[in-house]
Short mmCIF file of C-alpha atoms in Angstrom, two decimals:
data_model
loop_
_atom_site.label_atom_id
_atom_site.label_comp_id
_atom_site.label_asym_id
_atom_site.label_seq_id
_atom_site.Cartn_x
_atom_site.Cartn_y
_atom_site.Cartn_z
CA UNK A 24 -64.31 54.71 4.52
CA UNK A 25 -60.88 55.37 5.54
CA UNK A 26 -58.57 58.07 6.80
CA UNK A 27 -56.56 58.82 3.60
CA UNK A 28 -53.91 61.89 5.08
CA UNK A 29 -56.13 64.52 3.60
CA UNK A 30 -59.67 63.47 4.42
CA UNK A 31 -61.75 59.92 3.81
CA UNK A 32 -61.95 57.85 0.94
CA UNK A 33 -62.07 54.31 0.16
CA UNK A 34 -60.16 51.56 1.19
CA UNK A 35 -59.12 51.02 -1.90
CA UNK A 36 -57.40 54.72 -2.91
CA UNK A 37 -54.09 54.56 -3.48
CA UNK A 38 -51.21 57.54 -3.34
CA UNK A 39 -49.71 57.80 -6.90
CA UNK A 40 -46.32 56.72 -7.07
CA UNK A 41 -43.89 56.29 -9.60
CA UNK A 42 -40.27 54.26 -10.72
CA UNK A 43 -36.99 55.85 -8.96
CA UNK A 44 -33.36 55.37 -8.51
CA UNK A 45 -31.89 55.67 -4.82
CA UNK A 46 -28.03 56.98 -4.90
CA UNK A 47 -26.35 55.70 -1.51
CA UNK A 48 -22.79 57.39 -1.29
CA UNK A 49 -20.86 55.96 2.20
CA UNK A 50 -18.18 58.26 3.10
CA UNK A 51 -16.42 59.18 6.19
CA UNK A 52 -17.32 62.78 8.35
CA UNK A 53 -13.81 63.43 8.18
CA UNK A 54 -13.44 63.25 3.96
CA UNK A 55 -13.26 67.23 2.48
CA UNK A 56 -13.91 68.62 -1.12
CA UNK A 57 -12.56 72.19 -1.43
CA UNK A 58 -12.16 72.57 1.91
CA UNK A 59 -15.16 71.57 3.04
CA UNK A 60 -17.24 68.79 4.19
CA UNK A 61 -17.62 66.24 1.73
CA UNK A 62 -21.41 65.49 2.77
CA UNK A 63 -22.33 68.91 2.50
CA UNK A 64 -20.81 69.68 -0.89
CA UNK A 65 -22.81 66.68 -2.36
CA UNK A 66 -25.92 67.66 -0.58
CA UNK A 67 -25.48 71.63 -1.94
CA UNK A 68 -24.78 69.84 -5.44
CA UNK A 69 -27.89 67.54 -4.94
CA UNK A 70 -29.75 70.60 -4.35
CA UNK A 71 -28.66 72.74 -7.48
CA UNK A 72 -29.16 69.57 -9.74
CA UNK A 73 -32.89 69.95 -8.47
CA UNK A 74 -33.00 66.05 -7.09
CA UNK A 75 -36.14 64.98 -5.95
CA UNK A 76 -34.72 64.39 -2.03
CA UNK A 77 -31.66 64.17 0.11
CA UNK A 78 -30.65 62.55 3.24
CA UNK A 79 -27.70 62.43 5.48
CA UNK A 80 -27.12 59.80 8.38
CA UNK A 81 -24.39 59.80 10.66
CA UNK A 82 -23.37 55.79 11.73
CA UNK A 83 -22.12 55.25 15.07
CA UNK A 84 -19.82 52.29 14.28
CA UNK A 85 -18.16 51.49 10.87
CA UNK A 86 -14.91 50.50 8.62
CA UNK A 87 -14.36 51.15 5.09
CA UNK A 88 -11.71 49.41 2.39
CA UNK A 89 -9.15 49.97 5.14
CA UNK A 90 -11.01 47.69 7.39
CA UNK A 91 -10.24 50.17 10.79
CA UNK A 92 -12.93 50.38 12.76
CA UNK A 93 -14.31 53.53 13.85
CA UNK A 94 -17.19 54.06 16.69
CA UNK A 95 -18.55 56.74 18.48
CA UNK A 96 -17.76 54.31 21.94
CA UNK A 97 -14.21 54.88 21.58
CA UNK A 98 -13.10 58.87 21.51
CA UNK A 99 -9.69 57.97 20.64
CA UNK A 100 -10.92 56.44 17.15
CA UNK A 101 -14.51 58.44 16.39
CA UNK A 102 -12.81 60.80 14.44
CA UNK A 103 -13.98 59.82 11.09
CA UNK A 104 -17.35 58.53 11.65
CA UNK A 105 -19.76 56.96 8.43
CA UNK A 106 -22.11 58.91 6.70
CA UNK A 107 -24.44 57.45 4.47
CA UNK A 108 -25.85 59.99 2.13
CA UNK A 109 -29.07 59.10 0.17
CA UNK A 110 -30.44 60.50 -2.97
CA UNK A 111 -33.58 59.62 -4.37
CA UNK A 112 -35.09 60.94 -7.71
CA UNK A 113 -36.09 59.47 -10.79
CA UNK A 114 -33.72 57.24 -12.97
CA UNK A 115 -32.54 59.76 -15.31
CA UNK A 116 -31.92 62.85 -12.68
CA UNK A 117 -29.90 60.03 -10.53
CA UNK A 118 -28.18 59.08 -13.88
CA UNK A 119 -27.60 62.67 -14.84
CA UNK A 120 -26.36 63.66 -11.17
CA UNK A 121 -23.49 60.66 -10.81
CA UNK A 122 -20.63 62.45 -13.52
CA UNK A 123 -20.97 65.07 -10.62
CA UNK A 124 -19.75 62.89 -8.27
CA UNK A 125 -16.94 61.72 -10.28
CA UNK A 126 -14.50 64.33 -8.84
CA UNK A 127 -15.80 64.66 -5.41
CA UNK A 128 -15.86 61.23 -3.94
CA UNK A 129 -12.54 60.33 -4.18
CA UNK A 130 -12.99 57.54 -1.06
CA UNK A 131 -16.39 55.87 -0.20
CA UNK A 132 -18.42 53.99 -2.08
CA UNK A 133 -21.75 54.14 -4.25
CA UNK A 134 -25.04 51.80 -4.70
CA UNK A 135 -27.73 52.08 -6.97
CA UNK A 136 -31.11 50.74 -5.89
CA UNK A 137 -34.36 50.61 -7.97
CA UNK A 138 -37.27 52.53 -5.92
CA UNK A 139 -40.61 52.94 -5.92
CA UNK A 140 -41.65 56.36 -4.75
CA UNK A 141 -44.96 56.94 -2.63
CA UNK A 142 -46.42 60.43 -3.09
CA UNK A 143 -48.91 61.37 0.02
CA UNK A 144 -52.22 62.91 -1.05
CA UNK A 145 -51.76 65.69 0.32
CA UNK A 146 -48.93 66.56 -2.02
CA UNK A 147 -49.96 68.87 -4.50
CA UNK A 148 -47.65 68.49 -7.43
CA UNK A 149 -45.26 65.89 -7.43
CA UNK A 150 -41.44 66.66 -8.04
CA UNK A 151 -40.48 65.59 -11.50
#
């Protein structure tokens, strides 16, 4: 028997998963969409379209297509920091979810990545 999360089972139990699509949009802190932060308009829109999760990380060092260097070392030059904002959800919602983006990343680029996503027992209904 082993310690499964939400009680003991066998070793052999696995948490259900299922095929996903991870979004990765790098953008700088600085970039706005109608006056806002960029980062949190596509996180609000993530959330309205229902996606499965969001996540926003904040580099410490980075360049873009410009190739100048930006780092949280240097004051002078931190003020546009990366963000890497991930998106995970199921191929179509990820499909359905990128004409959104269309207009609002204007800078900053975009990966696609083929997931597998691990739902925990104790989980009682899994998101779409």
């Amino acid at each position: 028997m082993v310690y499964n999360g939400s009680g003991f089972g066998t070793a052999h139990e696995q948490p259900p998963t299922r095929a996903g699509k991870r979004l990765r949009i790098f953008v700088g802190e600085a970039e706005e969409w109608q006056g806002r932060p960029l980062y949190r308009a596509i996180l609000e829109a993530a959330q309205r379209h229902q996606l499965a999760g969001a996540t926003v990380l904040r580099g410490i060092e980075g360049f873009g297509p410009d190739h100048h260097l930006v780092s949280e070392r240097l004051p002078d030059i931190a003020d546009n920091l990366p963000l890497l904002i991930e998106l995970v959800d199921s191929e179509e919602q990820i499909e359905r979810f990128l004409p959104v983006l269309q207009d609002m990343v204007a800078r900053g680029l975009m990966t696609l990545t083929p997931v597998t996503m691990v739902f925990p027992p104790a989980w009682q209904e899994q998101p779409r």
